[in-house]
Structure formats: structure tokens, C-alpha cells
PDB file of C-alpha atoms in Angstrom:
ATOM      1  CA  MET A   1      31.472 -54.799 -77.623  1.00 58.00           C
ATOM      2  CA  ASP A   2      28.058 -54.904 -79.064  1.00 75.00           C
ATOM      3  CA  THR A   3      28.529 -54.468 -82.207  1.00 86.00           C
ATOM      4  CA  ARG A   4      25.096 -53.666 -82.719  1.00 90.00           C
ATOM      5  CA  LEU A   5      25.893 -50.293 -80.763  1.00 90.00           C
ATOM      6  CA  LEU A   6      28.806 -50.159 -83.381  1.00 90.00           C
ATOM      7  CA  VAL A   7      26.638 -50.688 -86.224  1.00 91.00           C
ATOM      8  CA  PHE A   8      24.019 -48.076 -84.877  1.00 90.00           C
ATOM      9  CA  VAL A   9      26.469 -44.981 -84.017  1.00 91.00           C
ATOM     10  CA  THR A  10      27.969 -45.500 -87.891  1.00 91.00           C
ATOM     11  CA  VAL A  11      24.898 -45.814 -89.575  1.00 90.00           C
ATOM     12  CA  ALA A  12      23.818 -42.296 -87.728  1.00 90.00           C
ATOM     13  CA  ASP A  13      27.434 -40.659 -88.260  1.00 88.00           C
ATOM     14  CA  LYS A  14      27.920 -41.989 -92.250  1.00 88.00           C
ATOM     15  CA  GLY A  15      23.731 -41.681 -92.859  1.00 88.00           C
ATOM     16  CA  GLY A  16      23.348 -44.248 -94.753  1.00 88.00           C
ATOM     17  CA  PHE A  17      23.114 -48.494 -94.643  1.00 89.00           C
ATOM     18  CA  SER A  18      25.099 -48.984 -97.516  1.00 88.00           C
ATOM     19  CA  ARG A  19      28.008 -46.264 -96.183  1.00 87.00           C
ATOM     20  CA  THR A  20      28.050 -47.998 -93.257  1.00 89.00           C
ATOM     21  CA  ALA A  21      28.573 -51.605 -94.473  1.00 89.00           C
ATOM     22  CA  GLU A  22      31.595 -50.594 -96.573  1.00 87.00           C
ATOM     23  CA  GLU A  23      32.634 -48.878 -93.689  1.00 84.00           C
ATOM     24  CA  LEU A  24      32.615 -52.106 -91.237  1.00 86.00           C
ATOM     25  CA  HIS A  25      33.465 -54.678 -93.921  1.00 84.00           C
ATOM     26  CA  LEU A  26      29.491 -55.758 -93.716  1.00 87.00           C
ATOM     27  CA  THR A  27      26.786 -56.349 -96.218  1.00 88.00           C
ATOM     28  CA  GLN A  28      23.660 -54.116 -96.235  1.00 88.00           C
ATOM     29  CA  PRO A  29      21.747 -57.336 -95.482  1.00 89.00           C
ATOM     30  CA  ALA A  30      23.706 -57.524 -92.251  1.00 90.00           C
ATOM     31  CA  VAL A  31      23.598 -53.740 -91.089  1.00 90.00           C
ATOM     32  CA  SER A  32      19.956 -53.826 -91.071  1.00 90.00           C
ATOM     33  CA  GLN A  33      19.655 -57.186 -89.180  1.00 91.00           C
ATOM     34  CA  HIS A  34      21.596 -55.492 -86.549  1.00 90.00           C
ATOM     35  CA  ILE A  35      19.583 -52.444 -86.241  1.00 91.00           C
ATOM     36  CA  GLN A  36      16.613 -54.671 -86.275  1.00 92.00           C
ATOM     37  CA  GLY A  37      17.950 -56.722 -83.732  1.00 91.00           C
ATOM     38  CA  LEU A  38      18.696 -53.471 -81.150  1.00 91.00           C
ATOM     39  CA  GLU A  39      15.646 -52.106 -81.741  1.00 91.00           C
ATOM     40  CA  ALA A  40      13.882 -55.779 -81.016  1.00 92.00           C
ATOM     41  CA  GLU A  41      16.012 -55.611 -77.282  1.00 91.00           C
ATOM     42  CA  LEU A  42      15.149 -51.912 -76.931  1.00 92.00           C
ATOM     43  CA  GLY A  43      11.820 -51.617 -77.379  1.00 93.00           C
ATOM     44  CA  ALA A  44      11.982 -48.929 -79.596  1.00 92.00           C
ATOM     45  CA  LYS A  45      12.556 -47.282 -83.014  1.00 92.00           C
ATOM     46  CA  LEU A  46      15.398 -45.799 -83.465  1.00 92.00           C
ATOM     47  CA  ILE A  47      15.892 -45.053 -87.163  1.00 92.00           C
ATOM     48  CA  ASP A  48      13.385 -44.049 -89.885  1.00 89.00           C
ATOM     49  CA  ARG A  49      14.341 -44.803 -93.043  1.00 83.00           C
ATOM     50  CA  THR A  50      13.356 -43.838 -96.307  1.00 79.00           C
ATOM     51  CA  ASN A  51      14.586 -43.731-100.231  1.00 76.00           C
ATOM     52  CA  LYS A  52      15.972 -40.415 -99.271  1.00 76.00           C
ATOM     53  CA  TYR A  53      17.280 -40.270 -95.895  1.00 81.00           C
ATOM     54  CA  VAL A  54      17.622 -42.438 -92.521  1.00 87.00           C
ATOM     55  CA  ARG A  55      17.075 -40.183 -89.663  1.00 89.00           C
ATOM     56  CA  LEU A  56      16.800 -40.978 -85.651  1.00 92.00           C
ATOM     57  CA  THR A  57      14.038 -40.984 -83.887  1.00 92.00           C
ATOM     58  CA  LYS A  58      13.747 -39.421 -80.386  1.00 92.00           C
ATOM     59  CA  ALA A  59      14.789 -42.850 -79.230  1.00 93.00           C
ATOM     60  CA  GLY A  60      17.506 -42.845 -81.410  1.00 90.00           C
ATOM     61  CA  GLU A  61      19.006 -39.684 -80.669  1.00 92.00           C
ATOM     62  CA  ILE A  62      19.125 -40.713 -76.912  1.00 93.00           C
ATOM     63  CA  VAL A  63      20.534 -44.141 -77.225  1.00 92.00           C
ATOM     64  CA  TYR A  64      23.113 -42.536 -79.913  1.00 92.00           C
ATOM     65  CA  HIS A  65      23.858 -40.183 -77.383  1.00 91.00           C
ATOM     66  CA  HIS A  66      24.386 -42.793 -74.892  1.00 92.00           C
ATOM     67  CA  ALA A  67      25.877 -45.405 -77.301  1.00 90.00           C
ATOM     68  CA  LYS A  68      29.146 -42.986 -78.290  1.00 88.00           C
ATOM     69  CA  GLN A  69      30.158 -42.764 -74.297  1.00 87.00           C
ATOM     70  CA  ILE A  70      29.516 -46.646 -74.394  1.00 89.00           C
ATOM     71  CA  LEU A  71      31.850 -47.156 -77.420  1.00 85.00           C
ATOM     72  CA  LYS A  72      34.648 -44.157 -75.961  1.00 80.00           C
ATOM     73  CA  HIS A  73      34.589 -46.129 -72.620  1.00 81.00           C
ATOM     74  CA  TYR A  74      35.533 -48.847 -73.847  1.00 82.00           C
ATOM     75  CA  GLY A  75      38.154 -47.835 -76.367  1.00 75.00           C
ATOM     76  CA  GLN A  76      39.737 -46.309 -72.907  1.00 73.00           C
ATOM     77  CA  MET A  77      39.208 -49.645 -71.258  1.00 79.00           C
ATOM     78  CA  THR A  78      40.818 -51.834 -74.079  1.00 73.00           C
ATOM     79  CA  ARG A  79      43.796 -49.255 -74.421  1.00 69.00           C
ATOM     80  CA  LEU A  80      44.035 -49.371 -70.156  1.00 71.00           C
ATOM     81  CA  LEU A  81      44.080 -53.451 -70.256  1.00 72.00           C
ATOM     82  CA  GLU A  82      46.569 -52.955 -73.513  1.00 66.00           C
ATOM     83  CA  ASP A  83      49.015 -50.549 -70.975  1.00 63.00           C
ATOM     84  CA  LEU A  84      49.000 -53.630 -68.541  1.00 66.00           C
ATOM     85  CA  THR A  85      51.218 -55.903 -70.713  1.00 63.00           C
ATOM     86  CA  GLN A  86      54.150 -53.135 -70.344  1.00 65.00           C
ATOM     87  CA  THR A  87      54.401 -52.558 -73.737  1.00 76.00           C
ATOM     88  CA  VAL A  88      53.676 -49.248 -75.556  1.00 85.00           C
ATOM     89  CA  LYS A  89      51.545 -49.606 -78.596  1.00 85.00           C
ATOM     90  CA  GLY A  90      48.359 -48.868 -79.535  1.00 85.00           C
ATOM     91  CA  PRO A  91      46.712 -46.024 -81.039  1.00 90.00           C
ATOM     92  CA  LEU A  92      47.628 -42.011 -80.442  1.00 93.00           C
ATOM     93  CA  CYS A  93      45.363 -39.471 -81.835  1.00 94.00           C
ATOM     94  CA  ILE A  94      47.512 -36.470 -82.191  1.00 96.00           C
ATOM     95  CA  GLY A  95      46.336 -32.808 -83.119  1.00 96.00           C
ATOM     96  CA  ALA A  96      48.952 -30.778 -84.185  1.00 95.00           C
ATOM     97  CA  SER A  97      48.635 -26.679 -85.344  1.00 92.00           C
ATOM     98  CA  PHE A  98      49.989 -25.984 -88.768  1.00 90.00           C
ATOM     99  CA  THR A  99      53.385 -24.879 -88.617  1.00 91.00           C
ATOM    100  CA  ILE A 100      53.743 -27.710 -86.327  1.00 93.00           C
ATOM    101  CA  GLY A 101      51.934 -30.136 -88.179  1.00 93.00           C
ATOM    102  CA  GLU A 102      54.246 -30.088 -91.356  1.00 92.00           C
ATOM    103  CA  TYR A 103      57.456 -28.900 -90.767  1.00 93.00           C
ATOM    104  CA  VAL A 104      58.203 -30.249 -87.064  1.00 94.00           C
ATOM    105  CA  LEU A 105      56.033 -32.682 -86.621  1.00 94.00           C
ATOM    106  CA  PRO A 106      57.231 -35.017 -89.406  1.00 94.00           C
ATOM    107  CA  HIS A 107      60.532 -35.291 -87.739  1.00 94.00           C
ATOM    108  CA  VAL A 108      59.413 -36.120 -84.165  1.00 95.00           C
ATOM    109  CA  ILE A 109      57.452 -38.890 -85.464  1.00 96.00           C
ATOM    110  CA  SER A 110      60.456 -40.826 -87.367  1.00 95.00           C
ATOM    111  CA  GLY A 111      62.204 -40.606 -84.412  1.00 94.00           C
ATOM    112  CA  PHE A 112      59.343 -41.881 -81.734  1.00 96.00           C
ATOM    113  CA  ARG A 113      57.987 -44.491 -83.962  1.00 95.00           C
ATOM    114  CA  ARG A 114      61.809 -46.316 -83.996  1.00 94.00           C
ATOM    115  CA  ALA A 115      61.731 -46.119 -80.022  1.00 93.00           C
ATOM    116  CA  TYR A 116      58.388 -47.393 -79.673  1.00 93.00           C
ATOM    117  CA  PRO A 117      57.275 -49.018 -83.096  1.00 94.00           C
ATOM    118  CA  GLU A 118      54.420 -50.835 -81.953  1.00 91.00           C
ATOM    119  CA  VAL A 119      52.427 -47.261 -81.270  1.00 93.00           C
ATOM    120  CA  ALA A 120      50.155 -46.523 -84.064  1.00 93.00           C
ATOM    121  CA  PRO A 121      49.807 -42.701 -84.305  1.00 94.00           C
ATOM    122  CA  THR A 122      47.210 -40.382 -86.320  1.00 94.00           C
ATOM    123  CA  ILE A 123      47.339 -37.069 -86.912  1.00 94.00           C
ATOM    124  CA  LEU A 124      44.725 -34.401 -87.113  1.00 93.00           C
ATOM    125  CA  ILE A 125      46.412 -30.649 -88.962  1.00 93.00           C
ATOM    126  CA  GLU A 126      43.970 -27.768 -88.004  1.00 91.00           C
ATOM    127  CA  ASN A 127      45.228 -24.452 -86.540  1.00 90.00           C
ATOM    128  CA  THR A 128      45.648 -23.899 -82.873  1.00 91.00           C
ATOM    129  CA  GLN A 129      42.154 -22.689 -81.887  1.00 91.00           C
ATOM    130  CA  HIS A 130      40.386 -25.847 -83.056  1.00 92.00           C
ATOM    131  CA  VAL A 131      43.225 -28.229 -82.178  1.00 94.00           C
ATOM    132  CA  ALA A 132      42.198 -26.972 -78.376  1.00 94.00           C
ATOM    133  CA  GLU A 133      38.925 -27.498 -78.791  1.00 92.00           C
ATOM    134  CA  GLN A 134      39.187 -31.057 -80.026  1.00 91.00           C
ATOM    135  CA  ILE A 135      41.473 -31.752 -76.519  1.00 93.00           C
ATOM    136  CA  ALA A 136      38.957 -30.152 -74.640  1.00 91.00           C
ATOM    137  CA  GLU A 137      35.979 -32.488 -76.147  1.00 87.00           C
ATOM    138  CA  HIS A 138      38.217 -35.762 -75.815  1.00 86.00           C
ATOM    139  CA  GLN A 139      38.573 -35.968 -79.266  1.00 86.00           C
ATOM    140  CA  LEU A 140      41.777 -36.365 -79.454  1.00 92.00           C
ATOM    141  CA  ASP A 141      44.744 -37.724 -76.874  1.00 93.00           C
ATOM    142  CA  VAL A 142      46.991 -34.770 -77.455  1.00 96.00           C
ATOM    143  CA  GLY A 143      47.851 -31.916 -79.292  1.00 96.00           C
ATOM    144  CA  VAL A 144      50.948 -29.473 -79.820  1.00 96.00           C
ATOM    145  CA  VAL A 145      50.305 -26.367 -81.403  1.00 95.00           C
ATOM    146  CA  GLU A 146      51.821 -23.031 -81.543  1.00 89.00           C
ATOM    147  CA  GLY A 147      49.147 -20.569 -80.362  1.00 79.00           C
ATOM    148  CA  GLY A 148      48.091 -19.390 -77.199  1.00 84.00           C
ATOM    149  CA  VAL A 149      45.152 -21.469 -75.580  1.00 90.00           C
ATOM    150  CA  ASP A 150      42.064 -20.158 -74.418  1.00 88.00           C
ATOM    151  CA  PRO A 151      42.340 -20.676 -70.511  1.00 90.00           C
ATOM    152  CA  LYS A 152      38.576 -21.267 -70.651  1.00 91.00           C
ATOM    153  CA  LEU A 153      39.368 -24.829 -72.309  1.00 91.00           C
ATOM    154  CA  ARG A 154      41.372 -25.890 -68.719  1.00 91.00           C
ATOM    155  CA  LEU A 155      43.790 -27.738 -70.162  1.00 94.00           C
ATOM    156  CA  GLU A 156      46.704 -29.205 -69.427  1.00 93.00           C
ATOM    157  CA  VAL A 157      49.406 -26.883 -71.180  1.00 94.00           C
ATOM    158  CA  ARG A 158      53.520 -27.700 -71.254  1.00 94.00           C
ATOM    159  CA  PRO A 159      56.108 -25.653 -73.313  1.00 94.00           C
ATOM    160  CA  PHE A 160      58.385 -28.006 -75.213  1.00 93.00           C
ATOM    161  CA  LEU A 161      60.336 -25.768 -77.416  1.00 93.00           C
ATOM    162  CA  ALA A 162      61.073 -22.438 -78.230  1.00 91.00           C
ATOM    163  CA  ASP A 163      60.208 -20.767 -81.759  1.00 92.00           C
ATOM    164  CA  THR A 164      61.418 -17.501 -83.364  1.00 93.00           C
ATOM    165  CA  LEU A 165      59.772 -16.463 -86.655  1.00 94.00           C
ATOM    166  CA  VAL A 166      61.216 -13.921 -89.291  1.00 95.00           C
ATOM    167  CA  VAL A 167      59.640 -11.181 -91.362  1.00 96.00           C
ATOM    168  CA  ILE A 168      59.941 -12.481 -94.802  1.00 96.00           C
ATOM    169  CA  VAL A 169      60.395 -11.255 -98.486  1.00 96.00           C
ATOM    170  CA  GLY A 170      61.208 -12.332-101.736  1.00 95.00           C
ATOM    171  CA  ARG A 171      64.167 -11.972-103.351  1.00 93.00           C
ATOM    172  CA  GLN A 172      63.305  -8.645-105.618  1.00 93.00           C
ATOM    173  CA  HIS A 173      61.875  -6.837-102.594  1.00 95.00           C
ATOM    174  CA  ARG A 174      63.990  -3.757-101.469  1.00 94.00           C
ATOM    175  CA  TRP A 175      64.955  -5.656 -98.244  1.00 95.00           C
ATOM    176  CA  ALA A 176      66.268  -8.491 -99.672  1.00 94.00           C
ATOM    177  CA  ASN A 177      70.190  -7.965 -99.047  1.00 94.00           C
ATOM    178  CA  ARG A 178      68.937  -6.927 -95.202  1.00 94.00           C
ATOM    179  CA  THR A 179      69.406  -8.964 -92.395  1.00 94.00           C
ATOM    180  CA  GLU A 180      66.575  -6.214 -89.942  1.00 94.00           C
ATOM    181  CA  VAL A 181      64.146  -3.745 -90.683  1.00 94.00           C
ATOM    182  CA  GLU A 182      63.055  -0.810 -88.985  1.00 93.00           C
ATOM    183  CA  PRO A 183      59.570  -1.048 -87.051  1.00 92.00           C
ATOM    184  CA  GLU A 184      58.462   2.108 -88.345  1.00 91.00           C
ATOM    185  CA  GLU A 185      59.294   0.762 -92.156  1.00 92.00           C
ATOM    186  CA  LEU A 186      56.516  -2.028 -91.433  1.00 93.00           C
ATOM    187  CA  ALA A 187      53.486  -0.164 -92.375  1.00 90.00           C
ATOM    188  CA  ASP A 188      53.210   0.476 -95.882  1.00 89.00           C
ATOM    189  CA  GLU A 189      53.869  -2.811 -96.705  1.00 93.00           C
ATOM    190  CA  THR A 190      51.000  -5.793 -98.178  1.00 95.00           C
ATOM    191  CA  TRP A 191      51.034  -7.730 -95.524  1.00 96.00           C
ATOM    192  CA  ILE A 192      50.149 -11.777 -96.016  1.00 96.00           C
ATOM    193  CA  VAL A 193      48.805 -13.246 -92.776  1.00 95.00           C
ATOM    194  CA  ARG A 194      47.020 -16.596 -91.079  1.00 92.00           C
ATOM    195  CA  GLU A 195      43.472 -17.070 -90.566  1.00 90.00           C
ATOM    196  CA  ARG A 196      42.681 -16.153 -87.265  1.00 89.00           C
ATOM    197  CA  GLY A 197      42.824 -19.284 -84.450  1.00 85.00           C
ATOM    198  CA  SER A 198      46.040 -19.545 -85.766  1.00 87.00           C
ATOM    199  CA  GLY A 199      48.894 -18.989 -83.253  1.00 86.00           C
ATOM    200  CA  THR A 200      51.166 -17.510 -86.679  1.00 89.00           C
ATOM    201  CA  ARG A 201      48.332 -15.049 -87.075  1.00 91.00           C
ATOM    202  CA  ASP A 202      48.546 -14.411 -83.364  1.00 90.00           C
ATOM    203  CA  VAL A 203      52.537 -13.380 -83.360  1.00 91.00           C
ATOM    204  CA  ALA A 204      51.592 -10.993 -86.731  1.00 93.00           C
ATOM    205  CA  ASP A 205      49.112  -9.239 -85.051  1.00 93.00           C
ATOM    206  CA  ARG A 206      50.981  -8.672 -82.159  1.00 91.00           C
ATOM    207  CA  LEU A 207      53.607  -7.425 -84.171  1.00 93.00           C
ATOM    208  CA  PHE A 208      51.261  -5.048 -85.641  1.00 93.00           C
ATOM    209  CA  GLN A 209      50.766  -3.810 -81.585  1.00 91.00           C
ATOM    210  CA  GLN A 210      53.988  -3.508 -81.013  1.00 90.00           C
ATOM    211  CA  ALA A 211      54.924  -1.739 -84.164  1.00 89.00           C
ATOM    212  CA  GLY A 212      52.392   0.748 -83.509  1.00 89.00           C
ATOM    213  CA  PHE A 213      50.609   0.028 -87.498  1.00 90.00           C
ATOM    214  CA  VAL A 214      47.274  -1.289 -88.526  1.00 89.00           C
ATOM    215  CA  PRO A 215      48.245  -2.789 -92.159  1.00 89.00           C
ATOM    216  CA  ARG A 216      47.103  -0.650 -94.726  1.00 86.00           C
ATOM    217  CA  THR A 217      46.531  -3.761 -97.020  1.00 90.00           C
ATOM    218  CA  LEU A 218      45.952  -7.299 -95.781  1.00 92.00           C
ATOM    219  CA  MET A 219      45.928 -10.483 -97.574  1.00 94.00           C
ATOM    220  CA  GLU A 220      44.503 -13.716 -95.554  1.00 94.00           C
ATOM    221  CA  PHE A 221      45.357 -16.919 -96.444  1.00 93.00           C
ATOM    222  CA  GLY A 222      44.699 -20.475 -94.660  1.00 87.00           C
ATOM    223  CA  SER A 223      47.863 -21.951 -95.667  1.00 88.00           C
ATOM    224  CA  THR A 224      51.924 -21.448 -94.626  1.00 91.00           C
ATOM    225  CA  GLN A 225      52.839 -22.803 -98.250  1.00 92.00           C
ATOM    226  CA  VAL A 226      50.612 -20.392-100.262  1.00 94.00           C
ATOM    227  CA  ILE A 227      51.542 -17.386 -98.360  1.00 95.00           C
ATOM    228  CA  LYS A 228      55.426 -18.220 -98.915  1.00 95.00           C
ATOM    229  CA  GLU A 229      54.526 -18.947-102.396  1.00 95.00           C
ATOM    230  CA  SER A 230      52.531 -15.976-102.576  1.00 96.00           C
ATOM    231  CA  VAL A 231      55.790 -13.538-100.902  1.00 96.00           C
ATOM    232  CA  GLU A 232      58.122 -15.263-103.775  1.00 95.00           C
ATOM    233  CA  ALA A 233      55.738 -13.811-106.423  1.00 94.00           C
ATOM    234  CA  GLY A 234      56.241 -10.157-104.785  1.00 94.00           C
ATOM    235  CA  LEU A 235      53.088 -10.319-103.511  1.00 95.00           C
ATOM    236  CA  GLY A 236      53.681  -8.801-100.134  1.00 95.00           C
ATOM    237  CA  VAL A 237      55.594  -9.845 -96.622  1.00 96.00           C
ATOM    238  CA  ALA A 238      54.884 -11.869 -93.922  1.00 96.00           C
ATOM    239  CA  VAL A 239      55.567 -13.102 -90.505  1.00 95.00           C
ATOM    240  CA  VAL A 240      56.655 -17.277 -90.386  1.00 95.00           C
ATOM    241  CA  SER A 241      58.391 -19.994 -88.269  1.00 94.00           C
ATOM    242  CA  GLU A 242      62.128 -20.462 -89.402  1.00 93.00           C
ATOM    243  CA  TRP A 243      60.610 -23.751 -89.445  1.00 94.00           C
ATOM    244  CA  ALA A 244      58.410 -23.006 -92.290  1.00 94.00           C
ATOM    245  CA  ILE A 245      61.099 -21.644 -94.677  1.00 94.00           C
ATOM    246  CA  ARG A 246      64.023 -23.896 -94.046  1.00 92.00           C
ATOM    247  CA  LYS A 247      63.668 -25.219 -97.465  1.00 92.00           C
ATOM    248  CA  GLU A 248      63.351 -21.699 -98.938  1.00 94.00           C
ATOM    249  CA  ARG A 249      66.617 -20.466 -97.274  1.00 91.00           C
ATOM    250  CA  ALA A 250      68.765 -23.097 -98.392  1.00 90.00           C
ATOM    251  CA  LEU A 251      67.840 -22.451-102.005  1.00 93.00           C
ATOM    252  CA  ASP A 252      67.086 -18.951-101.673  1.00 93.00           C
ATOM    253  CA  THR A 253      64.088 -18.223-103.068  1.00 95.00           C
ATOM    254  CA  LEU A 254      62.969 -16.125 -99.473  1.00 96.00           C
ATOM    255  CA  ARG A 255      64.861 -13.650 -97.606  1.00 95.00           C
ATOM    256  CA  ALA A 256      64.241 -13.814 -93.612  1.00 95.00           C
ATOM    257  CA  LEU A 257      64.490 -10.595 -91.324  1.00 95.00           C
ATOM    258  CA  ARG A 258      64.522  -9.381 -87.319  1.00 94.00           C
ATOM    259  CA  VAL A 259      62.995  -6.612 -86.806  1.00 94.00           C
ATOM    260  CA  ARG A 260      64.877  -4.288 -84.780  1.00 93.00           C
ATOM    261  CA  GLY A 261      63.496  -3.692 -80.820  1.00 91.00           C
ATOM    262  CA  VAL A 262      60.505  -6.537 -81.576  1.00 90.00           C
ATOM    263  CA  PRO A 263      61.259 -10.174 -80.847  1.00 88.00           C
ATOM    264  CA  LEU A 264      58.874 -12.436 -82.467  1.00 91.00           C
ATOM    265  CA  GLN A 265      58.966 -15.497 -80.287  1.00 90.00           C
ATOM    266  CA  ARG A 266      57.215 -18.244 -78.998  1.00 91.00           C
ATOM    267  CA  GLU A 267      56.455 -21.581 -77.739  1.00 92.00           C
ATOM    268  CA  PHE A 268      55.238 -24.622 -79.047  1.00 94.00           C
ATOM    269  CA  SER A 269      53.782 -27.082 -76.446  1.00 95.00           C
ATOM    270  CA  TRP A 270      51.309 -29.963 -75.474  1.00 96.00           C
ATOM    271  CA  LEU A 271      48.376 -30.254 -74.601  1.00 95.00           C
ATOM    272  CA  MET A 272      46.277 -32.419 -72.944  1.00 94.00           C
ATOM    273  CA  HIS A 273      42.868 -32.695 -71.083  1.00 91.00           C
ATOM    274  CA  PRO A 274      43.360 -32.931 -67.402  1.00 88.00           C
ATOM    275  CA  SER A 275      40.852 -35.815 -67.215  1.00 79.00           C
ATOM    276  CA  GLN A 276      41.991 -37.988 -69.613  1.00 74.00           C
ATOM    277  CA  PHE A 277      42.977 -41.426 -69.644  1.00 75.00           C
ATOM    278  CA  ARG A 278      46.626 -41.687 -70.259  1.00 82.00           C
ATOM    279  CA  THR A 279      48.163 -44.435 -71.898  1.00 84.00           C
ATOM    280  CA  ARG A 280      51.629 -45.465 -72.093  1.00 85.00           C
ATOM    281  CA  ALA A 281      51.255 -44.350 -75.687  1.00 90.00           C
ATOM    282  CA  MET A 282      50.556 -40.415 -74.475  1.00 91.00           C
ATOM    283  CA  ASP A 283      53.410 -40.729 -72.339  1.00 91.00           C
ATOM    284  CA  ALA A 284      55.750 -41.985 -73.809  1.00 93.00           C
ATOM    285  CA  PHE A 285      55.033 -39.445 -76.513  1.00 96.00           C
ATOM    286  CA  VAL A 286      54.818 -36.131 -74.384  1.00 95.00           C
ATOM    287  CA  ALA A 287      58.788 -37.793 -72.836  1.00 94.00           C
ATOM    288  CA  TYR A 288      59.439 -38.077 -76.205  1.00 95.00           C
ATOM    289  CA  LEU A 289      58.827 -34.532 -77.015  1.00 95.00           C
ATOM    290  CA  ALA A 290      60.807 -33.110 -74.715  1.00 93.00           C
ATOM    291  CA  ARG A 291      64.210 -35.098 -74.988  1.00 93.00           C
ATOM    292  CA  TRP A 292      63.826 -34.517 -79.248  1.00 94.00           C
ATOM    293  CA  ALA A 293      63.798 -30.576 -78.000  1.00 91.00           C
ATOM    294  CA  ALA A 294      66.652 -31.507 -75.511  1.00 91.00           C
ATOM    295  CA  GLU A 295      68.910 -33.513 -77.584  1.00 90.00           C
ATOM    296  CA  GLY A 296      69.592 -30.672 -79.767  1.00 89.00           C
ATOM    297  CA  HIS A 297      67.589 -31.834 -83.144  1.00 89.00           C
ATOM    298  CA  ALA A 298      65.750 -28.969 -83.417  1.00 88.00           C
ATOM    299  CA  ALA A 299      68.795 -26.757 -83.711  1.00 86.00           C
ATOM    300  CA  ARG A 300      70.437 -29.443 -86.132  1.00 87.00           C
ATOM    301  CA  LEU A 301      67.335 -29.583 -88.167  1.00 88.00           C
ATOM    302  CA  LEU A 302      67.881 -25.211 -88.702  1.00 86.00           C
ATOM    303  CA  GLY A 303      71.048 -25.694 -89.237  1.00 79.00           C
ATOM    304  CA  ARG A 304      72.430 -23.839 -85.743  1.00 61.00           C
ATOM    305  CA  ASP A 305      75.219 -26.253 -85.064  1.00 48.00           C
ATOM    306  CA  GLY A 306      76.664 -24.741 -88.277  1.00 35.00           C
ATOM    307  CA  VAL A 307      75.673 -26.666 -90.760  1.00 34.00           C
ATOM    308  CA  ALA A 308      73.036 -25.336 -92.867  1.00 36.00           C
ATOM    309  CA  ARG A 309      69.964 -28.120 -93.201  1.00 39.00           C
ATOM    310  CA  GLY A 310      67.946 -27.983 -96.463  1.00 36.00           C
TER     311      GLY A 310
END
């Protein structure tokens, strides 16, 4: 790989020579030499640099676009060559939506790492919509999400695990000693929901529609943890995955209810771009997801084997 291209792209991404030097463990004079060498080879000035800013020239923008592609293809090439060794190893970039990323994926990755210790996963946690967009743009290898994916993105989507959602209330709520609530009782509550683009928000909106009401009071938060704390504090009620309240149910700080006649279910799915180069690490991970679900690990963690888990 041409180190000068890597240095140039890093300068453009980081917006400065000192940050690039720190990122690539080089000296600033070395960074300058790489940029000057690339400009001399290409016969064009690529960067305008002052004391206040570093900015790409028109030529620099052209080189940046193609250099990013060259570096990407170089990375794919080296990963595919590694696969010829028949060993499952190398980096694996995973995007996860919040419920899976915070409550399910840690258990999956723990077992996956024991099975494939030479794979080095990195995880980005965002809402379903953002993860799907990152997969479509080839910024991630694989995504695991709980929400529906826009078909316009043309991604490969494979369900691997069913998920049940519940209405949660605090211990002091008038429903706290119940296990089920009628749909018509829901309208007068203050509802605490996730932001749009979240898979959990999709389920909440579907509940409102099926129960035939629009919440009179709605509070929107970008974190399931904040939602749980708010419900505990008596600010309102919410819909969350069973996975999100494992510990709270064990500690009896939150109570979970079903809605009569309105099943709150969805599927966890993995995503890939259909034209993505599939390394052994990627194939091993999605195969492990299916095996992990089939072997009943999820049911045991949720206490469905008769043993409550905290």
C-alpha cells in the first residue's frame, strides 16, 4: 500500500497535520514529506494549508475520492488473502441497534470470541436506520438490528431470533400488581418512547395504532436506559424489549405487562450488503448468531428455562 495515500486521506479526514501525525504515529515533518512527495508525483497541489485551516484543493478532492476507494479495496484484498490460510481471523466491523447492542450482543460476542479468538470485532451502536444506512454505504461488515429495514437500501436481511416486548411501569404505578392491561386503558398514560428510526419506537407506534389512540402526552428519549430510569421514577410508561429489563425484573424495580389482544413481537435480524466481500470472519459470525439462538442461549438468559437470571 502507498503510505502517501494513507497519510493524505488521514490529513483530509482529521483536518490537520498534527492530528494525522498522532493518529499514524509519525512526526509532523514526516507527514509533510509524504504530502509533498504525493503532490510531486501527481504534479498537482492537493492541500491548501494555513495557520487556521487545512483544505483540499479541487485536485485534492479528486485524489481523496479515489484514494479512499484504493485504500478500501486494498483492505478487502488483504482480508481475502488472509482467508486463504483457512483460519477465521481478522477485523470484523459490526453495527448494532441499541437493544441488541446493549443487552444481547455482549453475550453473543463473549461466546463468539471463545470460538474464534483471532477475530477482532469492533462495534458501533446506533439506531436501526443508521446501522442499515452504514451497511448500504459499505462502512460496516454486518449489522444486527431489531427494526424494519428500508427495502430501498436493497440489503440482505436474515432474522435469527424472536423478541417479545412488554409495557413497563414503576412499582408504585396502579398497574404494578397486574400482568395484563386492556388496550383502552393505555390512552390516558404519559408515554416515554425512543426516537424515530429506532426499532423499539416502531413497535410503540404500532401499539398506539392497533390500540386505536394517539398518546396525549409523549416524551421522547434517545436511550433505553434513560427511559427505564424515567419509568422507575414514575414519569410514565413505556414499551421495551424483555431483554432490556432482565436486571430490573430480578431486582423488582420495574413491572412488565402484556396488552390483551395486541401481541408485541418482532425479530432480531442480521444485515449485509449483497455485494459485500464476505470474509470468513463475517460468515462465521452470522453462522454463530443462528447457532447461538438455536441452542437456547437466549431462552436461558431470559429465564425461560425456569431459572430467573439477573
